[in-house]
mmCIF file of C-alpha atoms in Angstrom:
data_model
loop_
_atom_site.group_PDB
_atom_site.id
_atom_site.type_symbol
_atom_site.label_atom_id
_atom_site.label_comp_id
_atom_site.label_asym_id
_atom_site.label_seq_id
_atom_site.Cartn_x
_atom_site.Cartn_y
_atom_site.Cartn_z
ATOM 1 C CA UNK A 4 37.238 47.658 -54.533
ATOM 2 C CA UNK A 5 37.121 50.722 -56.521
ATOM 3 C CA UNK A 6 33.350 50.216 -56.881
ATOM 4 C CA UNK A 7 32.616 49.682 -53.561
ATOM 5 C CA UNK A 8 34.324 53.100 -52.730
ATOM 6 C CA UNK A 9 32.540 54.872 -55.159
ATOM 7 C CA UNK A 10 29.047 53.121 -53.839
ATOM 8 C CA UNK A 11 30.367 54.438 -50.154
ATOM 9 C CA UNK A 12 30.964 57.869 -51.475
ATOM 10 C CA UNK A 13 27.490 58.032 -53.213
ATOM 11 C CA UNK A 14 25.532 57.185 -50.217
ATOM 12 C CA UNK A 15 27.330 59.321 -47.709
ATOM 13 C CA UNK A 16 25.465 62.196 -46.569
ATOM 14 C CA UNK A 17 28.601 63.988 -45.792
ATOM 15 C CA UNK A 18 29.954 64.002 -49.215
ATOM 16 C CA UNK A 19 29.718 66.868 -51.599
ATOM 17 C CA UNK A 20 30.616 65.392 -54.906
ATOM 18 C CA UNK A 21 28.271 66.063 -57.875
ATOM 19 C CA UNK A 22 27.034 62.240 -58.340
ATOM 20 C CA UNK A 23 26.202 61.755 -54.363
ATOM 21 C CA UNK A 24 24.062 65.288 -54.634
ATOM 22 C CA UNK A 25 22.559 63.861 -58.033
ATOM 23 C CA UNK A 26 21.906 60.573 -56.057
ATOM 24 C CA UNK A 27 20.286 62.440 -53.018
ATOM 25 C CA UNK A 28 17.711 64.408 -55.261
ATOM 26 C CA UNK A 29 17.078 61.030 -57.210
ATOM 27 C CA UNK A 30 16.141 59.476 -53.925
ATOM 28 C CA UNK A 31 14.236 62.610 -52.724
ATOM 29 C CA UNK A 32 11.972 62.655 -55.772
ATOM 30 C CA UNK A 33 11.425 59.067 -55.320
ATOM 31 C CA UNK A 34 10.015 59.701 -51.931
ATOM 32 C CA UNK A 35 7.868 62.398 -53.362
ATOM 33 C CA UNK A 36 6.286 60.082 -56.217
ATOM 34 C CA UNK A 37 5.966 57.504 -53.652
ATOM 35 C CA UNK A 38 3.802 59.250 -50.986
ATOM 36 C CA UNK A 39 1.854 61.397 -53.930
ATOM 37 C CA UNK A 40 -1.113 58.463 -54.089
ATOM 38 C CA UNK A 41 -1.484 58.973 -50.392
ATOM 39 C CA UNK A 42 -2.822 62.347 -51.167
ATOM 40 C CA UNK A 43 -5.708 60.813 -53.225
ATOM 41 C CA UNK A 44 -8.680 58.405 -52.540
ATOM 42 C CA UNK A 45 -8.790 56.953 -56.076
ATOM 43 C CA UNK A 46 -6.061 54.648 -57.633
ATOM 44 C CA UNK A 47 -5.002 55.496 -61.274
ATOM 45 C CA UNK A 48 -2.692 53.439 -63.517
ATOM 46 C CA UNK A 49 -0.695 56.658 -63.284
ATOM 47 C CA UNK A 50 -0.066 55.963 -59.613
ATOM 48 C CA UNK A 51 0.429 52.141 -60.094
ATOM 49 C CA UNK A 52 3.596 53.098 -62.266
ATOM 50 C CA UNK A 53 4.681 56.023 -59.850
ATOM 51 C CA UNK A 54 4.792 53.765 -57.043
ATOM 52 C CA UNK A 55 6.289 51.292 -58.908
ATOM 53 C CA UNK A 56 9.110 53.474 -60.090
ATOM 54 C CA UNK A 57 9.310 54.625 -56.659
ATOM 55 C CA UNK A 58 9.651 51.344 -54.857
ATOM 56 C CA UNK A 59 12.192 50.067 -57.444
ATOM 57 C CA UNK A 60 14.457 52.921 -56.224
ATOM 58 C CA UNK A 61 13.809 52.170 -52.582
ATOM 59 C CA UNK A 62 15.083 48.212 -53.717
ATOM 60 C CA UNK A 63 18.000 49.558 -55.389
ATOM 61 C CA UNK A 64 19.173 51.908 -52.197
ATOM 62 C CA UNK A 65 18.428 49.043 -49.911
ATOM 63 C CA UNK A 66 20.590 46.743 -51.699
ATOM 64 C CA UNK A 67 23.503 49.167 -52.500
ATOM 65 C CA UNK A 68 23.689 50.157 -48.551
ATOM 66 C CA UNK A 69 23.575 46.374 -47.622
ATOM 67 C CA UNK A 70 26.250 45.814 -49.834
ATOM 68 C CA UNK A 71 29.056 48.436 -48.420
ATOM 69 C CA UNK A 72 27.353 47.719 -44.926
ATOM 70 C CA UNK A 73 30.874 46.650 -43.504
ATOM 71 C CA UNK A 74 32.653 49.746 -44.666
ATOM 72 C CA UNK A 75 29.892 51.996 -43.084
ATOM 73 C CA UNK A 76 29.791 49.937 -39.798
ATOM 74 C CA UNK A 77 31.858 50.361 -36.324
ATOM 75 C CA UNK A 78 31.673 46.434 -36.121
ATOM 76 C CA UNK A 79 33.758 43.939 -37.977
ATOM 77 C CA UNK A 80 33.288 42.963 -41.716
ATOM 78 C CA UNK A 81 30.966 40.186 -41.136
ATOM 79 C CA UNK A 82 29.148 41.542 -38.392
ATOM 80 C CA UNK A 83 28.557 44.769 -40.579
ATOM 81 C CA UNK A 84 26.550 42.648 -42.869
ATOM 82 C CA UNK A 85 24.751 40.710 -40.504
ATOM 83 C CA UNK A 86 23.637 43.460 -38.303
ATOM 84 C CA UNK A 87 22.730 46.010 -40.907
ATOM 85 C CA UNK A 88 19.160 44.903 -41.577
ATOM 86 C CA UNK A 89 18.388 45.246 -37.802
ATOM 87 C CA UNK A 90 19.190 49.091 -37.931
ATOM 88 C CA UNK A 91 16.377 51.349 -37.238
ATOM 89 C CA UNK A 92 16.798 53.189 -40.767
ATOM 90 C CA UNK A 93 17.306 49.632 -42.433
ATOM 91 C CA UNK A 94 13.774 48.431 -40.973
ATOM 92 C CA UNK A 95 12.401 51.918 -42.000
ATOM 93 C CA UNK A 96 13.676 50.936 -45.643
ATOM 94 C CA UNK A 97 12.401 47.463 -45.819
ATOM 95 C CA UNK A 98 8.918 48.383 -44.403
ATOM 96 C CA UNK A 99 8.842 50.992 -47.003
ATOM 97 C CA UNK A 100 9.572 48.467 -49.870
ATOM 98 C CA UNK A 101 7.075 45.780 -48.855
ATOM 99 C CA UNK A 102 3.958 47.882 -50.363
ATOM 100 C CA UNK A 103 6.128 47.694 -53.825
ATOM 101 C CA UNK A 104 6.484 43.906 -53.511
ATOM 102 C CA UNK A 105 2.410 43.682 -53.570
ATOM 103 C CA UNK A 106 2.526 45.755 -56.654
ATOM 104 C CA UNK A 107 4.848 43.290 -58.369
ATOM 105 C CA UNK A 108 3.564 39.951 -56.758
ATOM 106 C CA UNK A 109 -0.510 40.472 -56.339
ATOM 107 C CA UNK A 110 -0.330 37.235 -54.396
ATOM 108 C CA UNK A 111 1.974 38.848 -51.665
ATOM 109 C CA UNK A 112 -0.900 40.381 -49.496
ATOM 110 C CA UNK A 113 -0.451 43.113 -47.260
ATOM 111 C CA UNK A 114 -4.298 43.798 -46.431
ATOM 112 C CA UNK A 115 -4.775 47.190 -45.329
ATOM 113 C CA UNK A 116 -1.245 47.830 -44.048
ATOM 114 C CA UNK A 117 0.075 48.546 -47.287
ATOM 115 C CA UNK A 118 -1.148 52.273 -47.395
ATOM 116 C CA UNK A 119 0.099 53.111 -43.972
ATOM 117 C CA UNK A 120 3.551 51.362 -44.487
ATOM 118 C CA UNK A 121 4.000 54.083 -47.419
ATOM 119 C CA UNK A 122 3.857 56.779 -44.655
ATOM 120 C CA UNK A 123 7.109 55.403 -43.510
ATOM 121 C CA UNK A 124 8.793 56.478 -46.491
ATOM 122 C CA UNK A 125 8.337 60.007 -45.206
ATOM 123 C CA UNK A 126 10.777 59.469 -42.669
ATOM 124 C CA UNK A 127 13.372 58.663 -45.293
ATOM 125 C CA UNK A 128 13.636 62.503 -45.926
ATOM 126 C CA UNK A 129 15.936 62.640 -43.078
ATOM 127 C CA UNK A 130 18.534 60.731 -44.979
ATOM 128 C CA UNK A 131 18.394 62.607 -48.175
ATOM 129 C CA UNK A 132 17.480 66.107 -47.050
ATOM 130 C CA UNK A 133 20.551 67.781 -45.254
ATOM 131 C CA UNK A 134 18.303 70.553 -43.369
ATOM 132 C CA UNK A 135 16.471 67.866 -41.748
ATOM 133 C CA UNK A 136 19.702 65.745 -41.078
ATOM 134 C CA UNK A 137 21.189 68.624 -39.601
ATOM 135 C CA UNK A 138 18.136 69.236 -37.295
ATOM 136 C CA UNK A 139 18.438 65.633 -36.181
ATOM 137 C CA UNK A 140 22.297 65.975 -35.509
ATOM 138 C CA UNK A 141 21.496 69.445 -33.629
ATOM 139 C CA UNK A 142 18.626 67.220 -31.410
ATOM 140 C CA UNK A 143 21.345 64.370 -30.871
ATOM 141 C CA UNK A 144 23.892 66.762 -29.652
ATOM 142 C CA UNK A 145 21.593 68.990 -27.344
ATOM 143 C CA UNK A 146 19.329 66.143 -26.387
ATOM 144 C CA UNK A 147 20.015 66.631 -22.470
ATOM 145 C CA UNK A 148 19.227 70.181 -22.654
ATOM 146 C CA UNK A 149 16.164 69.830 -24.891
ATOM 147 C CA UNK A 150 14.861 67.124 -22.495
ATOM 148 C CA UNK A 151 15.340 69.361 -19.496
ATOM 149 C CA UNK A 152 13.161 71.892 -21.238
ATOM 150 C CA UNK A 153 10.700 69.609 -22.228
ATOM 151 C CA UNK A 154 10.265 68.141 -18.600
ATOM 152 C CA UNK A 155 9.956 71.725 -17.442
ATOM 153 C CA UNK A 156 7.104 72.366 -19.799
ATOM 154 C CA UNK A 157 5.483 69.097 -18.965
ATOM 155 C CA UNK A 158 5.609 69.804 -15.301
ATOM 156 C CA UNK A 159 4.478 73.503 -15.796
ATOM 157 C CA UNK A 160 1.444 72.094 -17.849
ATOM 158 C CA UNK A 161 0.715 70.001 -14.886
ATOM 159 C CA UNK A 162 0.828 72.364 -12.385
ATOM 160 C CA UNK A 163 -1.081 75.210 -14.225
ATOM 161 C CA UNK A 164 -3.775 72.364 -15.268
ATOM 162 C CA UNK A 165 -4.168 71.268 -11.489
ATOM 163 C CA UNK A 166 -4.564 74.951 -10.555
ATOM 164 C CA UNK A 167 -7.031 75.937 -12.896
ATOM 165 C CA UNK A 168 -9.102 72.459 -12.345
ATOM 166 C CA UNK A 169 -9.737 73.618 -8.683
ATOM 167 C CA UNK A 170 -10.085 77.495 -9.684
ATOM 168 C CA UNK A 171 -12.465 77.190 -12.186
ATOM 169 C CA UNK A 172 -15.589 75.862 -10.689
ATOM 170 C CA UNK A 173 -18.184 77.977 -12.249
ATOM 171 C CA UNK A 174 -20.895 76.200 -14.518
ATOM 172 C CA UNK A 175 -20.656 76.741 -18.387
ATOM 173 C CA UNK A 176 -23.996 78.550 -18.970
ATOM 174 C CA UNK A 177 -23.909 76.865 -22.424
ATOM 175 C CA UNK A 178 -23.568 73.551 -21.516
ATOM 176 C CA UNK A 179 -24.703 73.409 -18.028
ATOM 177 C CA UNK A 180 -21.709 71.295 -16.751
ATOM 178 C CA UNK A 181 -18.385 72.455 -15.328
ATOM 179 C CA UNK A 182 -15.940 73.937 -17.800
ATOM 180 C CA UNK A 183 -13.412 71.191 -17.173
ATOM 181 C CA UNK A 184 -15.173 67.828 -16.954
ATOM 182 C CA UNK A 185 -12.373 66.013 -15.710
ATOM 183 C CA UNK A 186 -8.532 66.825 -15.222
ATOM 184 C CA UNK A 187 -7.610 65.616 -19.003
ATOM 185 C CA UNK A 188 -9.972 68.828 -20.124
ATOM 186 C CA UNK A 189 -7.752 70.999 -17.763
ATOM 187 C CA UNK A 190 -4.519 69.393 -19.023
ATOM 188 C CA UNK A 191 -5.561 69.802 -22.353
ATOM 189 C CA UNK A 192 -6.488 73.355 -21.682
ATOM 190 C CA UNK A 193 -2.711 73.965 -20.274
ATOM 191 C CA UNK A 194 -0.921 72.664 -23.114
ATOM 192 C CA UNK A 195 -2.891 74.690 -25.912
ATOM 193 C CA UNK A 196 -2.181 77.852 -23.604
ATOM 194 C CA UNK A 197 1.496 76.871 -23.012
ATOM 195 C CA UNK A 198 2.127 76.592 -26.704
ATOM 196 C CA UNK A 199 -0.187 79.598 -27.728
ATOM 197 C CA UNK A 200 -2.551 77.601 -29.874
ATOM 198 C CA UNK A 201 -5.889 78.422 -28.500
ATOM 199 C CA UNK A 202 -8.512 76.484 -30.053
ATOM 200 C CA UNK A 203 -10.991 78.387 -28.316
ATOM 201 C CA UNK A 204 -13.272 75.262 -27.554
ATOM 202 C CA UNK A 205 -12.034 75.571 -23.704
ATOM 203 C CA UNK A 206 -11.665 78.865 -21.929
ATOM 204 C CA UNK A 207 -12.042 80.175 -18.434
ATOM 205 C CA UNK A 208 -15.072 81.868 -17.568
ATOM 206 C CA UNK A 209 -14.286 83.087 -13.893
ATOM 207 C CA UNK A 210 -12.324 86.214 -12.981
ATOM 208 C CA UNK A 211 -9.895 83.955 -11.089
ATOM 209 C CA UNK A 212 -9.654 81.662 -14.074
ATOM 210 C CA UNK A 213 -8.887 84.330 -16.587
ATOM 211 C CA UNK A 214 -6.270 85.936 -14.213
ATOM 212 C CA UNK A 215 -4.569 82.134 -13.965
ATOM 213 C CA UNK A 216 -4.759 81.997 -17.940
ATOM 214 C CA UNK A 217 -3.159 85.251 -18.410
ATOM 215 C CA UNK A 218 -0.029 84.121 -16.063
ATOM 216 C CA UNK A 219 -0.065 80.912 -17.833
ATOM 217 C CA UNK A 220 0.368 82.682 -21.550
ATOM 218 C CA UNK A 221 3.273 84.877 -20.246
ATOM 219 C CA UNK A 222 5.074 82.223 -18.636
ATOM 220 C CA UNK A 223 4.274 80.062 -21.563
ATOM 221 C CA UNK A 224 5.968 82.091 -24.114
ATOM 222 C CA UNK A 225 9.361 82.211 -22.265
ATOM 223 C CA UNK A 226 9.325 78.545 -22.113
ATOM 224 C CA UNK A 227 8.345 77.763 -25.265
ATOM 225 C CA UNK A 228 10.952 79.983 -26.594
ATOM 226 C CA UNK A 229 13.928 78.138 -24.693
ATOM 227 C CA UNK A 230 14.001 75.157 -27.303
ATOM 228 C CA UNK A 231 13.635 77.333 -30.456
ATOM 229 C CA UNK A 232 17.073 79.400 -29.123
ATOM 230 C CA UNK A 233 18.394 76.157 -28.269
ATOM 231 C CA UNK A 234 18.111 74.396 -31.570
ATOM 232 C CA UNK A 235 18.808 77.605 -33.872
ATOM 233 C CA UNK A 236 22.279 78.046 -31.970
ATOM 234 C CA UNK A 237 22.926 74.374 -32.348
ATOM 235 C CA UNK A 238 21.877 74.740 -35.985
ATOM 236 C CA UNK A 239 24.107 77.477 -36.666
ATOM 237 C CA UNK A 240 27.081 75.949 -35.001
ATOM 238 C CA UNK A 241 26.598 72.571 -36.953
ATOM 239 C CA UNK A 242 26.536 74.489 -40.215
ATOM 240 C CA UNK A 243 29.788 76.293 -39.172
ATOM 241 C CA UNK A 244 31.523 72.920 -38.362
ATOM 242 C CA UNK A 245 30.436 71.385 -41.571
ATOM 243 C CA UNK A 246 31.555 74.400 -43.487
ATOM 244 C CA UNK A 247 35.157 74.017 -41.686
ATOM 245 C CA UNK A 248 34.927 70.451 -42.478
ATOM 246 C CA UNK A 249 34.323 70.747 -46.101
ATOM 247 C CA UNK A 250 36.999 73.160 -46.117
ATOM 248 C CA UNK A 251 39.526 70.851 -44.832
ATOM 249 C CA UNK A 252 38.570 68.169 -46.993
ATOM 250 C CA UNK A 253 39.215 70.526 -50.097
ATOM 251 C CA UNK A 254 42.608 71.236 -49.037
ATOM 252 C CA UNK A 255 43.475 67.510 -48.470
ATOM 253 C CA UNK A 256 42.492 66.957 -51.859
ATOM 254 C CA UNK A 257 44.373 69.326 -53.166
ATOM 255 C CA UNK A 258 47.748 68.359 -50.980
ATOM 256 C CA UNK A 259 46.940 64.758 -52.569
ATOM 257 C CA UNK A 260 47.171 66.281 -55.916
#
């Protein structure tokens, strides 16, 4: 039982013990060397070994998490073991392991999906990199507010695109066609303007179109600033809560001693 407790502490993202932190960094390194071959077109022997080492780390991690699934599940002990392979992160873990099975047993063919499955290893960063895990927790907590802001942004993009599509009717002298050939072009322009990206491939050429563009840019800055402020405030609150919880755990440990 003590061994299982040690494994649970090792895998816990909320644990601040030294072994848990070392384990997180080892897994982060495994993810990095696992996606490194994706940055190159050529395949060398070194990449083969890096991929193998990374995959073996993922296999060990998957087995450990399954072994203590009952301790980390809200369901009963048996249901914890049975349902774990079907949880979202467990499915991602398993899919990221499949390319390694192809290395170990060449007869296990994955065709062209092997390289694409390795991209799933990037998602594993969320589990071991605390800042990303905090951001995800903030998004879950502020999900309703962020969804409201996102809906507002999409509605504003649609309205702006509709106005611009009907207002900008001049012919582009460079192409001899309408600036916005279809509504999707206008929607694309409105999205780029709202996010202040401004690729420059589509831009109004009439005075009324430019006036609409100015208004869209000004209002767009305010809309884009909303989720940034919400996430920042939520991030600071989450850090404060974790700091308090960490202090409470330390005080309980001292009392237990």
